[in-house]
Short mmCIF file of C-alpha atoms in Angstrom, two decimals:
data_model
loop_
_atom_site.label_atom_id
_atom_site.label_comp_id
_atom_site.label_asym_id
_atom_site.label_seq_id
_atom_site.Cartn_x
_atom_site.Cartn_y
_atom_site.Cartn_z
CA MET A 15 -76.57 -17.70 -54.95
CA SER A 16 -75.15 -15.68 -52.71
CA SER A 17 -72.11 -16.94 -51.71
CA LEU A 18 -69.36 -15.91 -53.02
CA GLN A 19 -66.89 -18.97 -52.28
CA ARG A 20 -69.34 -20.92 -53.15
CA ARG A 21 -69.92 -19.07 -56.75
CA LEU A 22 -65.96 -19.37 -56.82
CA SER A 23 -65.45 -23.00 -55.84
CA LEU A 24 -68.37 -23.77 -59.24
CA GLY A 25 -66.73 -21.64 -61.93
CA LEU A 26 -63.13 -22.89 -60.83
CA SER A 27 -64.41 -26.94 -61.12
CA LEU A 28 -66.56 -26.12 -64.32
CA SER A 29 -62.98 -24.67 -66.20
CA LEU A 30 -61.09 -26.89 -63.99
CA LEU A 31 -63.07 -29.81 -65.37
CA VAL A 32 -63.84 -28.74 -68.97
CA LEU A 33 -60.47 -28.44 -69.10
CA ILE A 34 -59.09 -32.00 -67.55
CA ALA A 35 -62.28 -33.93 -69.56
CA GLY A 36 -60.68 -32.13 -73.01
CA ALA A 37 -57.12 -33.47 -72.07
CA TRP A 38 -58.00 -36.59 -71.22
CA TRP A 39 -60.29 -36.45 -74.69
CA LEU A 40 -57.18 -35.39 -76.67
CA GLY A 41 -54.78 -37.88 -74.93
CA HIS A 42 -58.04 -40.39 -75.68
CA SER A 43 -58.58 -40.19 -79.18
CA SER A 44 -54.59 -39.28 -79.62
CA LEU A 45 -53.64 -42.41 -78.30
CA HIS A 46 -55.99 -44.99 -80.55
CA ARG A 47 -55.16 -42.50 -83.37
CA SER A 48 -51.29 -44.27 -83.05
CA ALA A 49 -52.35 -46.76 -81.65
CA ASP A 50 -55.27 -47.95 -84.60
CA ALA A 51 -52.34 -46.20 -87.47
CA LEU A 52 -49.65 -48.58 -86.06
CA VAL A 53 -51.41 -51.80 -86.54
CA LEU A 54 -53.13 -50.75 -89.98
CA SER A 55 -49.59 -49.60 -91.46
CA ARG A 56 -49.16 -53.88 -90.55
CA LEU A 57 -51.93 -54.46 -92.02
CA GLU A 58 -50.62 -52.39 -94.97
CA HIS A 59 -47.20 -54.59 -95.54
CA ASP A 60 -49.15 -57.61 -95.15
CA ALA A 61 -51.49 -56.68 -97.75
CA GLY A 62 -48.62 -56.06 -100.49
CA THR A 63 -47.15 -59.62 -99.31
CA LEU A 64 -49.83 -61.19 -99.75
CA LEU A 65 -50.21 -59.26 -103.18
CA ALA A 66 -46.56 -60.55 -104.22
CA HIS A 67 -47.11 -63.57 -103.46
CA LEU A 68 -51.18 -63.90 -105.16
CA SER A 69 -52.40 -64.78 -108.02
CA PHE A 70 -54.82 -65.94 -110.43
CA GLU A 71 -55.96 -69.07 -112.83
CA ASP A 72 -57.89 -68.50 -116.21
CA ASN A 73 -61.32 -69.17 -114.88
CA GLY A 74 -60.56 -66.68 -112.48
CA GLU A 75 -59.52 -68.22 -109.01
CA PRO A 76 -57.23 -67.22 -106.64
CA ARG A 77 -53.93 -69.40 -105.55
CA VAL A 78 -52.01 -67.99 -102.89
CA ALA A 79 -48.06 -69.28 -102.43
CA GLU A 80 -49.47 -69.78 -99.10
CA THR A 81 -45.54 -71.20 -97.44
CA HIS A 82 -45.05 -67.36 -97.78
CA LEU A 83 -47.07 -65.53 -95.28
CA PRO A 84 -46.47 -65.09 -91.65
CA PRO A 85 -46.96 -68.29 -89.52
CA VAL A 86 -48.72 -66.12 -87.37
CA THR A 87 -52.30 -66.58 -90.20
CA GLU A 88 -51.40 -70.65 -90.03
CA ARG A 89 -52.79 -70.68 -86.43
CA PRO A 90 -56.85 -71.02 -86.45
CA TYR A 91 -58.15 -67.75 -84.44
CA SER A 92 -54.50 -66.64 -83.96
CA GLY A 93 -56.35 -62.79 -84.60
CA HIS A 94 -54.36 -62.44 -87.48
CA TYR A 95 -56.50 -62.61 -90.29
CA GLN A 96 -55.67 -62.42 -94.72
CA MET A 97 -59.29 -62.63 -96.81
CA LEU A 98 -59.81 -62.28 -100.70
CA ARG A 99 -62.74 -61.93 -102.38
CA THR A 100 -63.14 -60.72 -106.25
CA ALA A 101 -65.67 -60.03 -107.65
CA SER A 102 -67.06 -62.38 -109.04
CA GLY A 103 -67.57 -64.07 -106.00
CA ALA A 104 -64.68 -66.29 -105.10
CA GLU A 105 -62.70 -66.58 -102.17
CA TRP A 106 -59.85 -67.20 -100.17
CA HIS A 107 -59.17 -66.93 -96.61
CA SER A 108 -56.15 -67.60 -94.29
CA ARG A 109 -55.83 -71.02 -92.07
CA SER A 110 -56.46 -68.61 -89.79
CA LEU A 111 -59.88 -67.82 -90.17
CA TRP A 112 -60.16 -71.25 -89.52
CA ASP A 113 -64.79 -71.53 -90.06
CA PHE A 114 -65.08 -67.62 -89.61
CA SER A 115 -66.02 -65.52 -91.83
CA LEU A 116 -65.48 -61.67 -92.33
CA ALA A 117 -67.31 -60.89 -94.52
CA PRO A 118 -66.19 -57.27 -96.47
CA PRO A 119 -67.81 -55.79 -98.64
CA LEU A 120 -65.95 -55.51 -102.15
CA LEU A 121 -63.82 -52.27 -102.84
CA PRO A 122 -63.82 -50.73 -106.03
CA ALA A 123 -59.74 -50.76 -107.45
CA GLY A 124 -58.05 -47.94 -105.73
CA THR A 125 -60.31 -47.62 -102.42
CA GLN A 126 -58.62 -48.53 -98.88
CA SER A 127 -61.09 -48.61 -96.17
CA SER A 128 -61.23 -49.57 -92.15
CA TRP A 129 -63.89 -50.21 -89.71
CA ASN A 130 -63.80 -52.20 -86.31
CA GLN A 131 -65.82 -55.29 -85.57
CA PRO A 132 -65.99 -58.44 -83.63
CA GLY A 133 -63.58 -61.37 -84.61
CA PRO A 134 -64.00 -64.88 -83.64
CA ASP A 135 -63.96 -66.08 -79.84
CA GLY A 136 -64.56 -62.81 -78.24
CA GLN A 137 -61.89 -60.92 -80.40
CA GLU A 138 -62.38 -57.25 -81.34
CA LEU A 139 -60.79 -56.87 -84.70
CA LEU A 140 -59.63 -54.16 -86.75
CA VAL A 141 -60.03 -54.04 -90.42
CA TRP A 142 -58.23 -52.49 -93.51
CA SER A 143 -59.17 -53.02 -97.13
CA ALA A 144 -58.41 -52.46 -100.56
CA GLY A 145 -59.52 -52.86 -103.88
CA TYR A 146 -57.23 -54.51 -106.51
CA ARG A 147 -57.67 -54.52 -110.31
CA ARG A 148 -55.14 -57.28 -112.32
CA GLY A 149 -55.88 -57.93 -115.64
CA ASP A 150 -59.74 -57.97 -115.59
CA VAL A 151 -59.95 -59.25 -112.47
CA GLU A 152 -61.12 -57.11 -109.49
CA PHE A 153 -59.95 -58.34 -105.89
CA THR A 154 -61.42 -57.16 -102.76
CA LEU A 155 -58.12 -57.88 -99.55
CA SER A 156 -59.06 -57.79 -96.28
CA MET A 157 -56.49 -57.82 -92.94
CA ALA A 158 -57.46 -58.46 -89.52
CA GLU A 159 -55.65 -58.38 -86.51
CA ASP A 160 -57.28 -58.53 -82.55
CA VAL A 161 -56.50 -54.84 -81.02
CA ARG A 162 -57.65 -56.26 -77.78
CA PRO A 163 -54.49 -56.65 -76.70
CA ILE A 164 -53.10 -53.15 -77.25
CA MET A 165 -56.44 -51.80 -76.14
CA ARG A 166 -56.10 -53.97 -73.12
CA GLU A 167 -52.40 -51.51 -72.25
CA THR A 168 -54.36 -48.11 -73.39
CA ARG A 169 -57.44 -49.06 -71.34
CA GLY A 170 -54.71 -49.30 -68.53
CA PHE A 171 -52.96 -45.88 -68.94
CA GLU A 172 -56.07 -44.69 -69.64
CA HIS A 173 -57.43 -45.32 -66.67
CA THR A 174 -54.82 -44.84 -64.54
CA VAL A 175 -54.69 -41.14 -65.91
CA ALA A 176 -58.24 -40.63 -65.26
CA LEU A 177 -57.94 -41.43 -61.87
CA LEU A 178 -54.63 -39.07 -61.81
CA ALA A 179 -56.70 -36.11 -62.94
CA LEU A 180 -59.40 -36.79 -60.28
CA LEU A 181 -56.74 -37.23 -57.83
CA GLY A 182 -56.00 -33.86 -59.69
CA PHE A 183 -59.07 -32.27 -59.49
CA ALA A 184 -59.94 -33.20 -56.12
CA GLY A 185 -56.53 -31.40 -55.20
CA MET A 186 -57.31 -28.64 -56.64
CA LEU A 187 -59.88 -28.11 -55.82
CA LEU A 188 -59.05 -28.22 -51.31
CA ILE A 189 -56.11 -26.09 -52.30
CA HIS A 190 -58.76 -23.42 -54.07
CA HIS A 191 -60.91 -23.78 -51.13
CA TRP A 192 -57.99 -23.45 -48.26
CA ILE A 193 -56.96 -20.64 -49.84
CA LEU A 194 -60.50 -19.06 -50.15
CA ARG A 195 -60.67 -20.05 -46.62
CA ARG A 196 -57.08 -18.65 -45.69
CA ALA A 197 -58.50 -15.27 -48.00
CA PHE A 198 -62.36 -14.83 -45.91
CA ALA A 199 -60.13 -15.51 -42.81
CA ARG A 200 -58.15 -11.79 -42.89
CA LEU A 201 -62.39 -10.06 -43.07
CA GLU A 202 -61.88 -10.85 -39.31
CA PRO A 203 -60.75 -7.21 -38.16
CA LEU A 204 -63.63 -6.16 -40.35
CA TYR A 205 -66.06 -8.35 -37.72
CA GLN A 206 -64.37 -7.78 -35.22
CA ASP A 207 -64.21 -3.53 -35.68
CA ILE A 208 -68.76 -3.74 -36.93
CA ASP A 209 -68.87 -6.21 -33.83
CA ARG A 210 -66.91 -3.12 -31.45
CA LEU A 211 -68.89 -0.39 -33.47
CA GLU A 212 -71.73 -1.65 -32.60
CA ALA A 213 -70.65 -1.52 -28.82
CA GLY A 214 -69.92 2.17 -29.31
CA ALA A 215 -65.50 1.17 -29.09
CA THR A 216 -64.34 2.57 -32.03
CA GLY A 217 -65.32 5.23 -34.85
CA ARG A 218 -63.96 3.83 -37.86
CA LEU A 219 -63.83 0.33 -39.05
CA THR A 220 -60.24 -1.00 -39.64
CA GLU A 221 -58.48 -1.21 -43.45
CA ALA A 222 -55.71 -3.71 -43.05
CA VAL A 223 -58.51 -5.72 -45.53
CA PRO A 224 -57.28 -7.12 -48.26
CA ARG A 225 -57.08 -5.28 -50.94
CA GLU A 226 -60.65 -5.98 -53.33
CA PHE A 227 -62.20 -4.74 -50.02
CA LEU A 228 -60.32 -1.04 -49.24
CA PRO A 229 -62.97 0.58 -51.42
CA LEU A 230 -65.87 -0.71 -49.44
CA VAL A 231 -64.31 -0.17 -46.32
CA ARG A 232 -62.70 3.00 -47.00
CA LYS A 233 -66.76 4.55 -48.43
CA LEU A 234 -67.85 3.22 -45.11
CA ASN A 235 -65.31 5.25 -42.60
CA GLY A 236 -66.17 7.99 -44.60
CA LEU A 237 -70.26 7.50 -43.83
CA LEU A 238 -69.15 6.87 -40.05
CA ALA A 239 -67.31 9.99 -39.98
CA VAL A 240 -70.38 11.98 -42.19
CA GLN A 241 -73.51 10.22 -39.34
CA THR A 242 -70.52 10.98 -36.22
CA ALA A 243 -69.92 14.84 -37.69
CA ARG A 244 -74.19 14.90 -38.33
CA LEU A 245 -74.68 14.32 -34.86
CA GLU A 246 -72.35 15.97 -32.89
CA ARG A 247 -74.02 18.76 -34.93
CA SER A 248 -77.54 17.91 -33.79
CA ARG A 249 -76.81 17.52 -30.30
CA GLN A 250 -74.99 20.78 -30.62
CA ALA A 251 -77.90 22.01 -32.56
CA ALA A 252 -80.39 21.36 -29.45
CA GLY A 253 -77.99 22.03 -26.90
CA ASN A 254 -77.77 26.00 -28.74
CA LEU A 255 -81.75 25.77 -28.75
CA ALA A 256 -82.17 24.81 -25.39
CA HIS A 257 -80.30 28.18 -24.06
CA ALA A 258 -81.52 30.30 -26.63
CA LEU A 259 -84.67 28.83 -24.79
CA LYS A 260 -83.93 29.07 -21.47
CA GLY A 261 -83.59 32.70 -21.35
CA PRO A 262 -86.97 33.53 -21.91
CA LEU A 263 -88.56 31.38 -20.38
CA ALA A 264 -86.99 32.69 -17.49
CA VAL A 265 -88.38 35.89 -18.10
CA VAL A 266 -91.60 34.28 -18.52
CA LEU A 267 -91.43 32.16 -15.33
CA ARG A 268 -90.83 35.39 -13.27
CA ALA A 269 -93.30 37.47 -14.96
CA LEU A 270 -96.14 34.23 -14.09
CA GLU A 271 -94.93 34.31 -11.01
CA SER A 272 -96.21 37.78 -9.55
CA GLU A 273 -99.76 38.07 -8.19
CA ALA A 274 -100.62 40.71 -10.71
CA PRO A 275 -97.73 41.55 -12.94
CA ALA A 276 -96.69 45.26 -14.12
CA ALA A 277 -97.52 46.69 -17.57
CA GLN A 278 -93.58 46.77 -18.35
CA GLU A 279 -93.57 42.79 -17.13
CA ARG A 280 -95.96 41.38 -19.51
CA ASP A 281 -95.07 43.68 -22.59
CA GLY A 282 -91.75 41.57 -21.80
CA ALA A 283 -92.65 38.54 -21.28
CA ARG A 284 -94.70 38.64 -24.54
CA ALA A 285 -91.36 40.17 -26.29
CA GLN A 286 -89.90 36.92 -24.57
CA LEU A 287 -92.53 34.31 -26.00
CA ALA A 288 -92.39 35.53 -29.69
CA LYS A 289 -88.94 35.35 -29.78
CA VAL A 290 -89.40 31.72 -27.93
CA ASN A 291 -92.04 30.80 -31.64
CA ALA A 292 -89.34 32.32 -33.51
CA LEU A 293 -86.33 29.74 -32.31
CA ILE A 294 -89.12 27.48 -33.08
CA GLU A 295 -90.21 28.48 -36.37
CA ARG A 296 -86.31 28.31 -37.52
CA GLU A 297 -86.06 24.86 -35.97
CA LEU A 298 -89.13 23.92 -37.97
CA ARG A 299 -88.36 25.52 -40.87
CA ARG A 300 -85.18 24.00 -40.89
CA ALA A 301 -86.63 19.87 -40.69
CA ARG A 302 -88.39 20.70 -43.90
CA LEU A 303 -84.76 22.03 -45.67
CA SER A 304 -83.08 18.93 -44.65
CA GLY A 305 -85.37 17.12 -46.72
CA ALA A 306 -86.08 13.43 -46.44
CA PRO A 307 -82.87 11.78 -45.52
CA ALA A 308 -80.71 9.35 -48.08
CA ALA A 309 -77.54 7.88 -46.03
CA GLY A 310 -74.88 7.81 -48.58
CA ALA A 311 -76.26 9.88 -51.62
CA TRP A 312 -73.63 12.63 -52.96
CA PHE A 313 -75.12 16.09 -53.68
CA ASP A 314 -76.53 16.30 -57.24
CA ALA A 315 -76.63 20.47 -57.23
CA ASP A 316 -78.95 20.59 -60.71
CA ALA A 317 -81.68 18.07 -59.31
CA GLU A 318 -81.39 19.94 -54.94
CA LEU A 319 -81.80 22.93 -56.05
CA GLY A 320 -85.19 23.53 -57.28
CA PRO A 321 -87.00 21.85 -54.93
CA LEU A 322 -85.25 23.64 -52.60
CA ILE A 323 -86.29 27.05 -53.73
CA ARG A 324 -89.74 26.68 -54.63
CA LEU A 325 -89.68 25.95 -50.87
CA LEU A 326 -88.06 28.99 -49.76
CA ARG A 327 -90.14 30.66 -52.47
CA GLN A 328 -93.29 29.04 -50.37
CA ILE A 329 -92.05 29.79 -46.93
CA TYR A 330 -91.34 33.81 -47.73
CA ALA A 331 -94.43 33.59 -49.43
CA ASP A 332 -95.30 36.98 -48.61
CA LYS A 333 -92.32 38.87 -49.98
CA ALA A 334 -92.63 38.62 -53.81
CA LEU A 335 -88.52 37.16 -53.88
CA ARG A 336 -87.02 36.95 -57.44
CA ILE A 337 -84.56 33.83 -56.74
CA ASP A 338 -81.62 33.05 -59.91
CA TRP A 339 -79.48 31.05 -59.53
CA THR A 340 -76.66 29.14 -61.75
CA ALA A 341 -75.18 25.26 -61.29
CA PRO A 342 -73.57 24.86 -64.85
CA TYR A 343 -71.74 21.66 -63.34
CA PRO A 344 -73.92 18.34 -64.48
CA ASP A 345 -72.48 15.55 -62.46
CA PRO A 346 -73.63 15.02 -58.77
CA LEU A 347 -70.84 16.73 -56.08
CA PRO A 348 -68.75 14.51 -53.85
CA PHE A 349 -69.88 15.50 -50.92
CA ASP A 350 -73.07 14.20 -48.69
CA ARG A 351 -76.09 14.47 -49.81
CA GLU A 352 -77.59 16.26 -46.31
CA ASP A 353 -75.39 17.65 -45.16
CA MET A 354 -74.86 20.42 -48.84
CA LEU A 355 -78.69 21.43 -47.93
CA GLU A 356 -78.24 22.07 -44.69
CA LEU A 357 -75.36 24.37 -46.38
CA LEU A 358 -77.13 25.90 -48.70
CA GLY A 359 -80.11 25.65 -46.49
CA ASN A 360 -79.03 28.31 -43.67
CA LEU A 361 -77.87 30.21 -46.71
CA LEU A 362 -80.64 30.80 -48.66
CA ASP A 363 -83.41 31.18 -45.04
CA ASN A 364 -80.90 33.62 -44.18
CA ALA A 365 -80.20 35.67 -47.84
CA CYS A 366 -84.20 35.13 -47.53
CA LYS A 367 -84.78 36.46 -44.37
CA TRP A 368 -82.84 39.34 -44.80
CA GLY A 369 -82.93 40.11 -49.16
CA ARG A 370 -86.02 42.56 -50.38
CA GLN A 371 -86.41 41.49 -53.99
CA ARG A 372 -83.59 39.38 -54.58
CA ILE A 373 -81.38 36.76 -54.27
CA ARG A 374 -78.34 35.42 -56.70
CA VAL A 375 -77.02 31.36 -55.71
CA ALA A 376 -74.31 30.42 -58.33
CA ILE A 377 -72.50 26.88 -57.72
CA ARG A 378 -68.98 26.58 -60.05
CA VAL A 379 -66.06 23.81 -60.04
CA ALA A 380 -63.23 25.21 -60.37
CA ASP A 381 -59.77 24.54 -59.59
CA GLY A 382 -60.66 21.23 -57.39
CA ALA A 383 -62.83 23.40 -55.59
CA CYS A 384 -66.01 23.92 -55.54
CA ARG A 385 -67.53 27.76 -54.36
CA ILE A 386 -70.67 28.14 -53.68
CA GLU A 387 -72.24 31.78 -53.69
CA VAL A 388 -74.85 33.56 -52.00
CA GLU A 389 -75.72 37.14 -52.13
CA ASP A 390 -79.07 38.92 -51.43
CA ASP A 391 -80.77 42.95 -51.32
CA GLY A 392 -80.53 43.04 -48.20
CA PRO A 393 -79.59 45.29 -45.29
CA GLY A 394 -76.01 44.13 -45.62
CA CYS A 395 -73.62 44.13 -42.78
CA PRO A 396 -70.61 46.10 -41.51
CA GLU A 397 -67.34 44.50 -41.92
CA PRO A 398 -66.40 44.91 -38.35
CA ALA A 399 -69.63 43.03 -37.41
CA LEU A 400 -68.44 40.07 -39.72
CA SER A 401 -65.36 39.11 -38.72
CA GLU A 402 -67.20 38.67 -35.08
CA ILE A 403 -69.86 36.77 -36.96
CA LEU A 404 -66.72 34.88 -37.88
CA ALA A 405 -64.80 34.26 -35.61
CA ARG A 406 -67.31 33.91 -32.98
CA GLY A 407 -70.34 32.10 -34.26
CA SER A 408 -72.36 34.62 -32.20
CA ARG A 409 -76.25 35.91 -32.98
CA LEU A 410 -75.79 39.00 -34.90
CA ASP A 411 -79.37 39.96 -34.87
CA GLU A 412 -81.08 39.09 -31.08
CA ARG A 413 -84.55 40.09 -32.12
CA THR A 414 -84.36 38.06 -35.82
CA ALA A 415 -84.26 34.18 -34.98
CA GLY A 416 -81.80 32.28 -36.80
CA HIS A 417 -78.82 34.46 -38.32
CA GLY A 418 -76.45 33.32 -35.53
CA LEU A 419 -77.25 29.10 -35.25
CA GLY A 420 -77.44 29.17 -38.89
CA LEU A 421 -74.52 30.49 -39.59
CA SER A 422 -72.39 28.53 -37.14
CA ILE A 423 -73.62 24.95 -38.64
CA VAL A 424 -72.69 26.41 -42.02
CA ARG A 425 -69.40 27.29 -40.30
CA GLU A 426 -69.35 23.62 -39.13
CA ILE A 427 -70.16 22.23 -42.06
CA THR A 428 -67.41 24.01 -44.19
CA GLY A 429 -65.07 23.05 -41.80
CA LEU A 430 -65.38 19.16 -42.33
CA TYR A 431 -64.67 19.45 -45.84
CA ARG A 432 -61.66 22.03 -45.22
CA GLY A 433 -63.25 24.25 -47.34
CA GLU A 434 -63.19 28.51 -46.36
CA LEU A 435 -66.33 30.21 -46.12
CA ARG A 436 -66.18 34.31 -46.52
CA LEU A 437 -68.83 36.96 -46.22
CA GLY A 438 -68.65 40.42 -47.62
CA ARG A 439 -71.12 42.85 -49.05
CA ALA A 440 -72.91 41.94 -52.07
CA SER A 441 -72.54 43.62 -55.52
CA LEU A 442 -76.50 43.64 -55.05
CA GLY A 443 -76.30 45.42 -51.91
CA GLY A 444 -76.67 42.68 -48.81
CA LEU A 445 -74.50 40.43 -47.56
CA ARG A 446 -72.84 37.90 -49.58
CA ALA A 447 -71.78 34.32 -48.57
CA GLU A 448 -68.71 32.65 -50.51
CA LEU A 449 -67.52 29.14 -49.44
CA SER A 450 -64.79 26.93 -51.36
CA LEU A 451 -64.94 23.28 -50.27
CA PRO A 452 -61.71 21.69 -51.76
CA LEU A 453 -63.00 17.84 -53.93
CA ALA A 454 -60.82 15.86 -53.39
CA MET B 110 -66.62 -92.68 -76.16
CA LEU B 111 -64.16 -94.71 -77.43
CA GLN B 112 -65.98 -95.87 -80.36
CA PHE B 113 -64.85 -92.40 -81.62
CA LYS B 114 -61.28 -92.77 -81.12
CA LEU B 115 -59.73 -91.34 -83.92
CA GLN B 116 -57.46 -93.77 -86.63
CA GLN B 117 -54.99 -91.81 -87.57
CA THR B 118 -55.44 -90.25 -90.94
CA PRO B 119 -52.18 -89.11 -93.10
CA LYS B 120 -52.18 -85.32 -94.67
CA ARG B 121 -51.86 -86.06 -98.19
CA THR B 122 -55.14 -88.66 -97.98
CA ALA B 123 -57.37 -86.28 -96.19
CA ALA B 124 -55.98 -83.60 -99.15
CA VAL B 125 -56.82 -86.81 -101.96
CA TRP B 126 -60.52 -86.40 -99.79
CA MET B 127 -60.64 -83.08 -99.71
CA ALA B 128 -60.32 -82.98 -104.02
CA ALA B 129 -62.72 -85.24 -104.67
CA ALA B 130 -65.61 -83.99 -102.50
CA MET B 131 -65.13 -80.44 -102.92
CA LEU B 132 -64.37 -80.86 -107.04
CA VAL B 133 -63.14 -77.74 -107.18
CA LEU B 134 -60.18 -77.85 -105.79
CA SER B 135 -57.47 -78.81 -108.32
CA THR B 136 -55.15 -81.92 -107.32
CA GLN B 137 -52.03 -80.68 -107.75
CA ALA B 138 -52.60 -77.55 -105.46
CA THR B 139 -51.59 -78.20 -101.65
CA TRP B 140 -53.20 -75.17 -99.79
CA ALA B 141 -52.34 -75.36 -96.56
CA SER B 142 -55.34 -73.84 -95.63
CA GLU B 143 -57.55 -76.63 -97.26
CA ASP B 144 -58.04 -78.00 -93.94
CA ALA B 145 -59.74 -75.31 -92.70
CA GLU B 146 -61.85 -74.16 -96.41
CA ARG B 147 -63.03 -78.15 -95.13
CA ALA B 148 -64.24 -76.89 -91.99
CA ARG B 149 -65.46 -73.19 -93.02
CA ILE B 150 -67.96 -75.59 -95.50
CA LEU B 151 -69.39 -78.85 -93.10
CA THR B 152 -69.81 -75.42 -90.23
CA GLU B 153 -72.19 -73.53 -93.65
CA ARG B 154 -73.71 -76.70 -94.17
CA GLY B 155 -74.68 -76.66 -90.59
CA GLU B 156 -73.25 -80.71 -90.58
CA ILE B 157 -71.08 -79.61 -87.33
CA LEU B 158 -70.43 -77.59 -84.62
CA PRO B 159 -68.84 -73.59 -84.84
CA LEU B 160 -65.06 -74.31 -83.71
CA GLU B 161 -66.30 -71.17 -81.71
CA GLN B 162 -68.14 -73.27 -79.53
CA LEU B 163 -65.90 -76.32 -79.74
CA ILE B 164 -63.42 -73.79 -78.17
CA ALA B 165 -65.89 -72.21 -75.65
CA GLN B 166 -66.19 -76.61 -74.29
CA ALA B 167 -62.55 -76.94 -74.18
CA ARG B 168 -62.62 -74.19 -71.65
CA GLU B 169 -65.01 -75.53 -69.99
CA HIS B 170 -62.74 -78.83 -68.54
CA LYS B 171 -59.35 -77.09 -69.89
CA PRO B 172 -59.13 -73.10 -69.57
CA GLY B 173 -56.51 -71.59 -72.20
CA THR B 174 -55.28 -70.41 -75.41
CA LEU B 175 -55.96 -72.49 -78.64
CA ILE B 176 -52.66 -73.10 -80.18
CA GLU B 177 -53.79 -75.92 -83.18
CA ALA B 178 -57.40 -77.42 -83.91
CA GLU B 179 -57.64 -79.82 -86.25
CA LEU B 180 -60.79 -81.31 -87.85
CA ASP B 181 -60.74 -85.77 -88.31
CA TRP B 182 -63.79 -85.79 -90.72
CA GLU B 183 -64.51 -89.44 -92.15
CA PRO B 184 -68.61 -89.78 -92.60
CA ASP B 185 -68.30 -92.75 -94.11
CA HIS B 186 -67.21 -94.45 -90.38
CA GLY B 187 -68.98 -91.77 -88.11
CA VAL B 188 -66.15 -90.04 -87.42
CA ALA B 189 -66.02 -86.10 -87.40
CA VAL B 190 -64.12 -85.06 -84.36
CA TYR B 191 -62.30 -82.05 -84.02
CA GLU B 192 -58.74 -82.01 -82.24
CA LEU B 193 -57.42 -79.16 -80.01
CA LEU B 194 -54.70 -78.31 -78.46
CA MET B 195 -54.89 -75.53 -75.96
CA LEU B 196 -52.33 -73.92 -73.98
CA GLY B 197 -53.83 -74.23 -70.55
CA GLU B 198 -53.37 -70.71 -67.83
CA ASP B 199 -50.71 -73.47 -65.34
CA GLY B 200 -48.65 -72.69 -69.07
CA GLU B 201 -49.03 -77.07 -70.56
CA LEU B 202 -49.74 -77.94 -73.63
CA TRP B 203 -53.10 -79.55 -73.35
CA GLU B 204 -54.79 -81.94 -76.09
CA LEU B 205 -58.82 -82.43 -76.60
CA GLU B 206 -61.39 -84.29 -78.56
CA LEU B 207 -64.06 -82.80 -79.06
CA ASP B 208 -66.58 -84.38 -80.89
CA ALA B 209 -67.44 -82.09 -83.91
CA ARG B 210 -71.43 -82.26 -83.47
CA THR B 211 -72.61 -82.06 -80.42
CA GLY B 212 -69.84 -80.81 -78.37
CA ARG B 213 -68.93 -83.42 -76.43
CA LEU B 214 -65.75 -83.51 -75.08
CA LEU B 215 -64.18 -87.31 -75.58
CA GLU B 216 -60.10 -87.09 -74.27
CA VAL B 217 -58.00 -84.77 -72.74
CA GLU B 218 -54.28 -85.56 -72.08
CA ARG B 219 -51.54 -84.27 -71.56
CA GLU B 220 -49.45 -83.30 -75.11
CA HIS B 221 -46.30 -84.83 -75.92
CA ASP B 222 -44.67 -86.24 -79.63
#
């Protein structure tokens, strides 16, 4: 049952069926009730006429002045019947009953009853019966009428109504189907965009979709933007890495080309290889710090900071660093988890590299922005050099791998979230990196 | 068939006959329904067929609606005949005579006064 259309159609069909069946039943029962009420009131009036022309003899035998009765009760099997039964067993039948027996039960005086029963010659009778007492004679009058003519009429009407209801039901389903088809056709541009996305012809999906799908499309577009930026960063990082490896490799190659390299050349090559090693180390660490990818997940500072800091303690196990962190914000922040891990990983890695004993991390949310502060107690950085890092993202210290590229990634991610990065002197004595990322 | 041909029995004679036969009826009372009462008693005793069956028989020859029924009952003369007045589907009135004991059709003719 994964089809939205089928689900909607089923829901509509069921509710329509219930509605139509309910309306039909209501109409059916009220039609029958009022038809029956009409017949019963006529029968009651006939009973009044009969009572007025009824007398009992001394032996309790009933006498009816039949000339005063409606002529229709004279014709055999006419469909209009009258009958009287006394408690002592005497009976009187209208001539119309001929040899047919209504056989009604004796009713106590003052009570009434009505029911349906089959009549002679295939008739369907509605019987009205009431108990009376006159003097010491107790008797029951039963008046009956063949309701087939009325029922033929009502049944015909009911069939027409049922047919109309069915046609209406089918019509409504067709209209519903058509509306749904039209609604889903409005998703066609989205499907086309997805095809184009696959082909690389576009980077985002159209937002000209029904309102109900807009949140989904926006979410996908956000995700696409994040992925595109991440891909771009990875490419750039790979380019930078290749660039960083090129110089040392050239030196090493030159040293290898000479038959008997001088001691100076060998030392130079060794130093360059150490740099290559440091670069590789840094890349490996970055890969470790960014954790397992989870597309589209938000950043939960509370849950992610602990493991990240434990990892850094492991990496810098020889330094016995004390890393304090506060993140007094319980909800996930609306930033991509991978981006934030990369950002924090870079800042902390940097702090751990330069810090001597203490590092402080604080994540706060205030004034519609998220503030991240990372401080260390390292040697810090003179002001002019700081502005130079921010301006170009260049390496501060060519010999200690990790500063330059790491900060440039931090700067890029900050830019992606339209945030701001400030570097300064920490109260602990070292470098202080302060990030401000707007939440909206 | 013709041996059952009816002799017209005046209604008054029938009433007298009924009063004598059934004993319970007083002769002063003239009931429109006394022929029906006689038919009821005879049917209950099983001496004649129910009118319902005779109508069904009559409809096999002339489909239509029952307008009037009369029972001629003279057991001494072997007469037990139902006269049914039927309104045919063609809108014409037909008089059918059937043997009240067997339901056999005795005569069919257009009704005329």
